[in-house]
Short mmCIF file of C-alpha atoms in Angstrom, two decimals:
data_model
loop_
_atom_site.label_atom_id
_atom_site.label_comp_id
_atom_site.label_asym_id
_atom_site.label_seq_id
_atom_site.Cartn_x
_atom_site.Cartn_y
_atom_site.Cartn_z
CA MET A 1 1.96 -4.12 -2.07
CA ARG A 2 -0.67 -6.54 -3.38
CA LYS A 3 2.00 -8.57 -5.20
CA SER A 4 4.18 -8.83 -2.09
CA LEU A 5 1.30 -9.94 0.11
CA ILE A 6 0.14 -12.64 -2.27
CA GLY A 7 3.71 -13.64 -3.03
CA SER A 8 4.22 -15.09 0.44
CA ILE A 9 1.35 -17.52 -0.19
CA ALA A 10 2.79 -18.51 -3.54
CA LEU A 11 6.19 -19.07 -1.94
CA ALA A 12 4.77 -21.54 0.52
CA LEU A 13 2.87 -23.36 -2.20
CA VAL A 14 5.69 -23.50 -4.70
CA ALA A 15 8.07 -24.88 -2.12
CA ASN A 16 5.71 -27.71 -1.55
CA VAL A 17 4.89 -28.39 -5.17
CA SER A 18 8.59 -28.66 -5.89
CA GLY A 19 9.10 -30.89 -2.90
CA ALA A 20 6.31 -33.24 -3.90
CA GLN A 21 7.84 -33.75 -7.33
CA THR A 22 11.56 -33.81 -6.56
CA THR A 23 12.00 -35.04 -2.99
CA LYS A 24 14.13 -37.98 -4.16
CA ALA A 25 16.56 -35.62 -5.91
CA VAL A 26 17.18 -33.51 -2.81
CA SER A 27 19.63 -34.58 -0.13
CA LYS A 28 20.75 -33.12 3.15
CA PHE A 29 24.15 -33.85 4.64
CA ASP A 30 26.71 -32.35 6.97
CA VAL A 31 30.03 -30.89 5.86
CA ALA A 32 32.45 -29.79 8.57
CA GLY A 33 29.56 -29.23 10.96
CA ILE A 34 27.44 -27.19 8.52
CA PRO A 35 24.07 -28.49 7.23
CA VAL A 36 24.01 -28.63 3.43
CA ILE A 37 20.91 -29.10 1.26
CA PHE A 38 21.74 -30.10 -2.30
CA LYS A 39 19.54 -30.51 -5.36
CA PRO A 40 21.44 -31.52 -8.50
CA ILE A 41 19.93 -30.27 -11.77
CA SER A 42 21.38 -31.20 -15.14
CA ALA A 43 18.75 -29.50 -17.31
CA ASN A 44 20.61 -26.17 -17.30
CA GLU A 45 24.06 -24.75 -16.62
CA VAL A 46 23.10 -22.42 -13.76
CA VAL A 47 24.32 -22.96 -10.19
CA ALA A 48 22.44 -21.24 -7.35
CA VAL A 49 23.89 -21.07 -3.84
CA ARG A 50 22.32 -19.58 -0.74
CA LEU A 51 24.30 -19.19 2.48
CA TYR A 52 21.84 -18.67 5.35
CA ILE A 53 22.79 -17.02 8.63
CA ARG A 54 20.22 -17.90 11.26
CA GLY A 55 18.86 -15.27 13.62
CA GLY A 56 17.43 -12.23 11.87
CA SER A 57 15.79 -9.56 14.02
CA ALA A 58 16.10 -11.63 17.20
CA ASN A 59 19.89 -11.18 17.10
CA LEU A 60 19.64 -7.44 16.59
CA THR A 61 18.81 -4.55 18.87
CA ALA A 62 17.39 -1.13 18.17
CA ALA A 63 20.94 0.23 18.55
CA ASN A 64 22.60 -2.01 15.92
CA ALA A 65 19.69 -2.75 13.57
CA GLY A 66 20.97 -3.01 10.02
CA ILE A 67 24.47 -4.20 10.91
CA GLU A 68 24.07 -7.63 9.30
CA SER A 69 22.51 -6.16 6.18
CA MET A 70 25.37 -3.69 5.87
CA MET A 71 27.91 -6.45 6.54
CA LEU A 72 26.62 -8.51 3.62
CA GLN A 73 26.35 -5.52 1.29
CA ALA A 74 29.98 -4.59 2.01
CA SER A 75 31.30 -8.15 1.73
CA THR A 76 32.06 -7.87 -2.01
CA LEU A 77 33.79 -4.48 -1.75
CA GLY A 78 37.18 -5.82 -0.77
CA THR A 79 38.35 -9.23 0.44
CA ALA A 80 41.60 -10.82 1.53
CA LYS A 81 42.23 -11.89 -2.07
CA TYR A 82 40.52 -9.23 -4.19
CA SER A 83 40.18 -5.48 -4.19
CA LYS A 84 36.73 -4.06 -4.90
CA ASP A 85 37.61 -3.43 -8.55
CA ALA A 86 39.30 -6.80 -9.05
CA PHE A 87 36.29 -8.54 -7.50
CA ALA A 88 33.89 -6.70 -9.80
CA VAL A 89 35.94 -7.43 -12.92
CA ARG A 90 36.29 -11.12 -12.12
CA SER A 91 32.55 -11.36 -11.39
CA ALA A 92 31.65 -9.74 -14.71
CA GLU A 93 34.06 -11.88 -16.70
CA SER A 94 32.75 -15.12 -15.18
CA GLY A 95 29.05 -14.24 -15.23
CA THR A 96 28.90 -14.42 -11.44
CA ASN A 97 26.27 -12.54 -9.46
CA ILE A 98 26.55 -12.25 -5.67
CA GLY A 99 23.81 -10.58 -3.65
CA SER A 100 22.24 -10.56 -0.23
CA THR A 101 18.99 -10.10 1.63
CA THR A 102 17.93 -9.89 5.25
CA THR A 103 14.65 -10.94 6.86
CA PRO A 104 13.26 -11.04 10.40
CA ASP A 105 14.32 -14.72 10.60
CA TYR A 106 17.62 -14.94 8.76
CA SER A 107 20.08 -13.28 6.40
CA VAL A 108 21.25 -14.73 3.08
CA LEU A 109 24.31 -14.31 0.89
CA THR A 110 23.48 -15.57 -2.60
CA LEU A 111 25.52 -16.77 -5.56
CA GLN A 112 24.31 -17.32 -9.09
CA GLY A 113 26.87 -18.56 -11.57
CA VAL A 114 27.34 -20.91 -14.49
CA ARG A 115 28.82 -24.38 -14.41
CA GLN A 116 31.58 -23.47 -16.87
CA ASN A 117 32.95 -20.90 -14.39
CA TRP A 118 31.93 -22.73 -11.21
CA ASN A 119 35.40 -22.68 -9.64
CA THR A 120 35.75 -18.93 -10.14
CA ALA A 121 32.22 -18.24 -8.92
CA TRP A 122 32.77 -20.31 -5.76
CA ASP A 123 36.08 -18.56 -5.10
CA LEU A 124 34.44 -15.14 -5.30
CA PHE A 125 31.49 -16.24 -3.19
CA THR A 126 33.58 -17.69 -0.39
CA GLN A 127 35.91 -14.71 -0.38
CA ALA A 128 32.86 -12.51 0.25
CA ALA A 129 31.40 -14.87 2.83
CA VAL A 130 34.49 -15.77 4.83
CA HIS A 131 37.22 -13.22 4.03
CA PRO A 132 35.77 -9.70 3.65
CA ILE A 133 38.08 -6.95 4.92
CA PHE A 134 35.53 -4.10 5.00
CA PRO A 135 37.63 -1.19 3.69
CA ALA A 136 36.67 1.89 5.70
CA SER A 137 36.15 4.03 2.59
CA GLU A 138 33.78 1.50 1.05
CA VAL A 139 31.89 0.95 4.29
CA ALA A 140 31.35 4.70 4.50
CA ILE A 141 29.71 4.66 1.07
CA VAL A 142 27.49 1.68 1.93
CA LYS A 143 26.51 3.31 5.22
CA GLY A 144 25.66 6.59 3.51
CA GLN A 145 23.43 4.79 1.02
CA ALA A 146 21.72 2.79 3.78
CA VAL A 147 21.12 5.88 5.91
CA ASP A 148 19.68 7.75 2.94
CA ALA A 149 17.37 4.82 2.16
CA ALA A 150 16.18 4.72 5.78
CA LYS A 151 15.48 8.45 5.71
CA ARG A 152 13.51 8.07 2.47
CA LEU A 153 11.36 5.26 3.87
CA PRO A 154 8.36 7.54 4.60
CA ASP A 155 8.43 8.85 1.03
CA ASP A 156 6.85 5.70 -0.39
CA ALA A 157 3.42 5.14 1.14
CA ASP A 158 3.30 1.37 0.62
CA THR A 159 6.79 0.75 2.01
CA TYR A 160 6.15 3.00 4.99
CA LEU A 161 2.77 1.35 5.58
CA ALA A 162 4.39 -2.10 5.79
CA PHE A 163 7.06 -0.78 8.15
CA LEU A 164 4.50 0.83 10.47
CA ALA A 165 2.28 -2.25 10.41
CA ASP A 166 5.11 -4.52 11.56
CA SER A 167 6.14 -1.99 14.20
CA LEU A 168 2.57 -1.94 15.53
CA LEU A 169 1.84 -5.68 15.44
CA TYR A 170 5.23 -6.69 16.84
CA ALA A 171 5.61 -3.92 19.41
CA GLY A 172 7.78 -5.30 22.21
CA HIS A 173 8.72 -8.35 20.13
CA PRO A 174 12.12 -8.91 18.41
CA TYR A 175 10.45 -8.51 15.01
CA ALA A 176 9.84 -4.87 15.85
CA VAL A 177 13.54 -4.37 15.07
CA THR A 178 13.84 -3.91 11.32
CA PRO A 179 16.71 -5.90 9.75
CA ALA A 180 17.35 -3.02 7.34
CA GLY A 181 18.05 -0.65 10.23
CA THR A 182 17.08 2.93 10.91
CA ALA A 183 18.91 6.15 10.14
CA SER A 184 19.97 6.33 13.79
CA SER A 185 21.19 2.75 14.16
CA LEU A 186 23.00 2.71 10.81
CA SER A 187 24.82 5.97 11.50
CA SER A 188 26.66 4.40 14.45
CA ILE A 189 28.04 1.41 12.50
CA ASP A 190 31.65 1.54 11.21
CA ARG A 191 34.04 -0.95 9.62
CA ASP A 192 35.29 -2.21 12.99
CA ALA A 193 31.72 -2.96 14.05
CA LEU A 194 31.14 -4.90 10.81
CA ALA A 195 34.36 -6.90 11.26
CA ALA A 196 33.42 -7.75 14.85
CA TRP A 197 29.89 -8.73 13.85
CA HIS A 198 31.20 -10.92 11.06
CA LYS A 199 33.52 -12.72 13.48
CA GLN A 200 30.67 -13.20 15.95
CA ARG A 201 28.03 -14.44 13.55
CA MET A 202 29.99 -16.35 10.90
CA THR A 203 30.18 -19.61 12.85
CA LYS A 204 29.17 -23.09 11.81
CA GLU A 205 26.21 -23.37 14.19
CA ASN A 206 24.57 -20.37 12.51
CA LEU A 207 24.95 -21.47 8.90
CA VAL A 208 22.92 -23.47 6.39
CA ILE A 209 24.06 -23.86 2.78
CA VAL A 210 21.59 -24.63 -0.03
CA VAL A 211 22.85 -25.47 -3.53
CA VAL A 212 20.77 -26.14 -6.63
CA GLY A 213 22.54 -26.76 -9.93
CA ASN A 214 24.68 -28.79 -12.26
CA VAL A 215 27.55 -29.71 -9.92
CA SER A 216 28.59 -32.94 -8.25
CA ARG A 217 28.12 -33.70 -4.58
CA ALA A 218 31.77 -34.73 -4.25
CA ASP A 219 33.02 -31.43 -5.68
CA LEU A 220 30.57 -29.42 -3.58
CA THR A 221 31.56 -31.25 -0.40
CA ALA A 222 35.25 -30.65 -1.04
CA LYS A 223 34.68 -26.96 -1.74
CA ILE A 224 32.58 -26.38 1.39
CA HIS A 225 35.06 -28.24 3.57
CA GLN A 226 37.98 -26.22 2.23
CA SER A 227 36.23 -22.84 2.34
CA PHE A 228 34.14 -23.07 5.52
CA GLY A 229 35.84 -25.84 7.48
CA GLY A 230 38.08 -23.42 9.35
CA LEU A 231 35.24 -21.36 10.82
CA PRO A 232 34.60 -21.54 14.58
CA ALA A 233 32.08 -24.20 15.56
CA LYS A 234 30.07 -21.95 17.87
CA GLY A 235 29.41 -18.32 18.68
CA GLY A 236 26.75 -15.67 18.15
CA ALA A 237 24.02 -18.32 18.13
CA ALA A 238 20.59 -17.49 16.75
CA VAL A 239 18.22 -16.30 19.46
CA SER A 240 14.82 -17.98 19.67
CA VAL A 241 11.68 -15.87 19.41
CA ALA A 242 8.59 -16.09 21.59
CA PRO A 243 5.03 -16.21 20.19
CA LEU A 244 3.00 -13.04 20.03
CA PRO A 245 0.84 -12.36 23.06
CA ALA A 246 -2.91 -11.99 22.59
CA ILE A 247 -3.50 -9.21 20.06
CA THR A 248 -5.77 -6.35 21.03
CA PRO A 249 -7.22 -4.32 18.14
CA GLN A 250 -5.49 -1.00 17.59
CA VAL A 251 -5.37 1.73 14.95
CA VAL A 252 -2.61 4.15 14.00
CA VAL A 253 -3.41 6.90 11.51
CA VAL A 254 -0.65 8.92 9.83
CA LYS A 255 -1.97 12.12 8.30
CA ARG A 256 -0.86 12.65 4.71
CA PRO A 257 -2.37 14.83 1.94
CA LEU A 258 -2.69 11.97 -0.55
CA PRO A 259 -5.26 11.30 -3.29
CA THR A 260 -6.08 7.94 -1.67
CA ASN A 261 -5.82 6.32 1.74
CA TYR A 262 -3.47 3.39 2.31
CA ILE A 263 -4.76 0.82 4.81
CA ILE A 264 -3.33 -2.40 6.15
CA GLY A 265 -4.49 -4.60 9.01
CA GLN A 266 -2.37 -7.43 10.42
CA PHE A 267 -3.40 -10.31 12.67
CA ALA A 268 -1.56 -13.20 14.30
CA ALA A 269 -1.33 -16.32 12.14
CA PRO A 270 0.10 -19.82 12.44
CA THR A 271 3.57 -20.61 11.14
CA LEU A 272 4.43 -23.23 8.52
CA THR A 273 4.74 -26.03 11.09
CA ASP A 274 1.22 -25.52 12.47
CA PRO A 275 -1.50 -28.00 11.33
CA ASP A 276 -3.76 -25.01 10.61
CA TYR A 277 -1.35 -23.46 8.12
CA PRO A 278 -2.47 -25.32 4.94
CA ALA A 279 -6.11 -24.44 5.53
CA LEU A 280 -5.28 -20.80 6.22
CA VAL A 281 -3.22 -20.63 3.03
CA ALA A 282 -6.29 -21.87 1.12
CA ALA A 283 -8.61 -19.50 3.01
CA THR A 284 -6.35 -16.50 2.37
CA HIS A 285 -6.03 -17.24 -1.32
CA ILE A 286 -9.80 -17.55 -1.70
CA LEU A 287 -10.34 -14.38 0.32
CA ALA A 288 -7.90 -12.49 -1.88
CA SER A 289 -9.82 -13.60 -4.96
CA ASN A 290 -13.17 -12.70 -3.39
CA LEU A 291 -11.94 -9.27 -2.33
CA PHE A 292 -10.77 -8.51 -5.85
CA GLN A 293 -14.23 -9.40 -7.15
CA GLU A 294 -16.29 -7.65 -4.47
CA VAL A 295 -14.22 -4.52 -3.87
CA ARG A 296 -12.59 -3.82 -7.20
CA THR A 297 -14.56 -5.53 -9.95
CA LYS A 298 -18.16 -5.22 -8.71
CA ARG A 299 -18.00 -1.91 -6.84
CA ASN A 300 -14.98 -0.17 -8.37
CA LEU A 301 -13.89 1.03 -4.93
CA THR A 302 -10.15 0.54 -5.44
CA TYR A 303 -7.46 -0.51 -7.86
CA ALA A 304 -5.56 -2.46 -5.16
CA VAL A 305 -6.97 -4.82 -2.56
CA ALA A 306 -5.37 -7.97 -1.13
CA ALA A 307 -5.25 -10.56 1.60
CA GLY A 308 -1.87 -11.99 2.54
CA LEU A 309 -0.24 -14.63 4.72
CA GLY A 310 3.41 -14.61 5.74
CA THR A 311 6.05 -17.30 6.22
CA ARG A 312 7.69 -16.13 9.45
CA ARG A 313 8.55 -18.11 12.57
CA VAL A 314 6.11 -15.79 14.37
CA ASN A 315 3.64 -15.24 11.61
CA ARG A 316 0.97 -12.78 10.53
CA GLY A 317 -1.84 -12.45 8.06
CA SER A 318 -2.98 -9.21 6.49
CA LEU A 319 -5.69 -7.22 4.74
CA TYR A 320 -4.65 -4.36 2.45
CA VAL A 321 -6.44 -1.74 0.38
CA THR A 322 -6.08 1.74 -1.00
CA ALA A 323 -9.35 3.66 -0.96
CA ILE A 324 -10.76 7.11 -1.55
CA ALA A 325 -13.75 6.17 0.64
CA PRO A 326 -12.13 4.10 3.42
CA ASP A 327 -15.19 3.35 5.54
CA THR A 328 -17.30 2.18 2.61
CA THR A 329 -14.46 0.04 1.31
CA VAL A 330 -13.56 -1.44 4.69
CA ASN A 331 -17.18 -2.39 5.30
CA VAL A 332 -17.17 -4.39 2.06
CA ILE A 333 -13.89 -6.06 3.04
CA PHE A 334 -15.19 -7.04 6.47
CA SER A 335 -18.42 -8.32 4.96
CA THR A 336 -16.41 -10.48 2.55
CA VAL A 337 -14.37 -11.91 5.43
CA LYS A 338 -17.55 -12.68 7.39
CA HIS A 339 -19.03 -14.43 4.39
CA LEU A 340 -15.95 -16.64 4.20
CA GLN A 341 -16.22 -17.37 7.91
CA ASN A 342 -19.92 -18.19 7.93
CA GLU A 343 -20.86 -19.55 4.50
CA PRO A 344 -19.46 -22.95 3.45
CA LEU A 345 -17.80 -23.00 0.08
CA PRO A 346 -18.53 -25.59 -2.60
CA GLN A 347 -15.66 -28.04 -2.84
CA ALA A 348 -15.46 -27.27 -6.54
CA THR A 349 -14.66 -23.63 -5.71
CA ILE A 350 -11.91 -24.72 -3.33
CA ALA A 351 -10.43 -27.06 -5.93
CA GLU A 352 -10.52 -24.33 -8.57
CA ASN A 353 -8.65 -21.90 -6.34
CA GLN A 354 -6.12 -24.59 -5.44
CA ASN A 355 -5.45 -25.25 -9.11
CA VAL A 356 -4.96 -21.55 -9.82
CA SER A 357 -2.60 -21.09 -6.89
CA LEU A 358 -0.59 -24.17 -7.80
CA THR A 359 -0.24 -22.96 -11.38
CA HIS A 360 1.12 -19.63 -10.18
CA SER A 361 3.45 -21.51 -7.89
CA PHE A 362 4.94 -23.52 -10.75
CA LEU A 363 5.84 -20.25 -12.44
CA GLU A 364 7.71 -19.11 -9.32
CA GLN A 365 9.74 -22.31 -9.44
CA GLU A 366 11.23 -21.87 -12.88
CA THR A 367 14.67 -20.80 -11.68
CA ASN A 368 17.32 -22.67 -9.72
CA MET A 369 17.50 -19.76 -7.29
CA GLY A 370 13.75 -19.96 -6.69
CA GLN A 371 14.07 -23.62 -5.83
CA ALA A 372 17.02 -22.95 -3.53
CA ALA A 373 15.05 -20.21 -1.79
CA THR A 374 12.07 -22.43 -1.06
CA LEU A 375 14.24 -25.30 0.16
CA GLY A 376 16.02 -22.91 2.49
CA MET A 377 12.82 -21.36 3.77
CA TRP A 378 11.31 -24.71 4.68
CA GLU A 379 14.53 -25.86 6.30
CA LEU A 380 14.79 -22.80 8.53
CA ILE A 381 11.12 -21.91 9.08
CA GLY A 382 9.13 -25.03 8.27
CA GLY A 383 10.86 -27.60 10.43
CA GLY A 384 12.87 -29.17 7.60
CA TRP A 385 12.99 -29.06 3.82
CA GLN A 386 11.06 -32.36 3.60
CA ASN A 387 7.97 -30.72 5.07
CA ASN A 388 7.23 -28.97 1.80
CA ALA A 389 6.01 -32.29 0.37
CA ARG A 390 3.84 -32.92 3.42
CA PHE A 391 2.30 -29.48 3.10
CA ILE A 392 1.05 -30.01 -0.42
CA SER A 393 -0.72 -33.20 0.62
CA ALA A 394 -2.40 -31.38 3.49
CA TYR A 395 -3.24 -28.42 1.24
CA LYS A 396 -5.05 -30.68 -1.23
CA ARG A 397 -7.11 -32.20 1.60
CA VAL A 398 -8.45 -28.83 2.83
CA THR A 399 -12.25 -28.79 3.08
CA ALA A 400 -14.91 -26.10 3.37
CA VAL A 401 -15.18 -26.84 7.09
CA ASP A 402 -11.42 -26.33 7.50
CA ILE A 403 -11.57 -22.98 5.72
CA GLN A 404 -14.44 -21.71 7.86
CA ARG A 405 -12.72 -22.87 11.03
CA VAL A 406 -9.38 -21.15 10.38
CA ALA A 407 -11.03 -18.01 9.01
CA ARG A 408 -12.99 -17.65 12.24
CA LYS A 409 -9.99 -18.49 14.39
CA TYR A 410 -7.39 -16.20 12.86
CA MET A 411 -9.06 -13.47 10.78
CA GLN A 412 -9.85 -11.20 13.71
CA HIS A 413 -8.26 -8.89 16.29
CA ALA A 414 -6.20 -7.02 13.71
CA ARG A 415 -4.06 -3.95 14.21
CA PHE A 416 -4.54 -1.38 11.46
CA VAL A 417 -2.35 1.36 10.07
CA VAL A 418 -3.77 4.07 7.84
CA ILE A 419 -1.82 6.66 5.86
CA GLY A 420 -4.11 9.37 4.55
CA ASP A 421 -6.95 11.58 5.79
CA PRO A 422 -7.93 10.90 9.44
CA ALA A 423 -11.27 12.60 8.88
CA LYS A 424 -12.29 9.86 6.45
CA VAL A 425 -11.43 6.97 8.78
CA THR A 426 -13.73 5.67 11.52
CA GLN A 427 -11.31 4.03 13.90
CA SER A 428 -14.02 2.15 15.80
CA LEU A 429 -14.90 0.39 12.54
CA LEU A 430 -11.33 -0.89 12.18
CA THR A 431 -11.08 -2.00 15.81
CA SER A 432 -14.31 -3.98 15.39
CA PHE A 433 -12.55 -6.56 13.19
#
């Protein structure tokens, strides 16, 4: 959990570090009505492709949640050109890896291949993207696996905690619908539903293609035009999402006989396009470091404590800890937040934390796929891929006054979820944040 919370901060930073250094190498152009972001890299032979489908949770309902995730998972299990087995063999022989992921804001079909087998990799990728046939027998297997995973969700405390926290913070909002689906929603999806959903959503207005690798723009343009040019221009457009209303503090406690108590609090936060975002990234990173020192190192109250900040269109920040003594631990966490809000930091401390976070970010940017992911995120969530370079400039200008201001403004009015012993949790303490 701690790694995933901090990872969202690193993702924002690494996108911007990369952008500051390589903006001139990146280009955006239109092919057959589809936006394409291309970064040529000749230093290695890997080609990374990400096909984004705009929309995410806003295009789903509680009744069909998980349909887009299942659609992408089933897309390689039989296409107009290849059977499931033939697709798998050709992928293995060519070193091609095709995967997918879904988020509250978009879904992604990914391709990682090598330049030597680029034509084969692209053929496989576009067959999965544009020409899946969704064999009923294969869909049944994918559905069974997805339903089982949904049923097992409560078995892992951290995963269940994150699910409950989003459900609580985004109650009544589109993000309350999980892209992965629930056992109930997934059970009602069949191959005909997947085929209809694919036809509805696979239109040019919903797509963004990001490519990073050792290929030429001319070849890429020709391939995209040939493979995606025949798609409908419009249909199944991404639905916009409204901001969160004012958040009132709330606590949900799930009783579990566990050796520790899992706690997460989430609060509304600015998105990547907000002027406050760079300062809150800096504040959250410093808070995470301070919490590790105060809660774990100095007092030995936990092995896992974190502060996080997301990268969603309707965003949230978070506090997370596992604790045997929840009230004692939470009091230390709140005291650490208040110190950040009320005590100005030396600029040297801010600079030190910025250097550490930027170093971690460089490590996240070592792969072509990592670079493609950050370009895509900023294009879809941050108002354009170019904004990653602007962010890093703003991030470096963050002052102690900025950090205090955003910490006071956003680090409050959280909704908490606790999995553990209700007798050890004082709910009024959590609602006081």
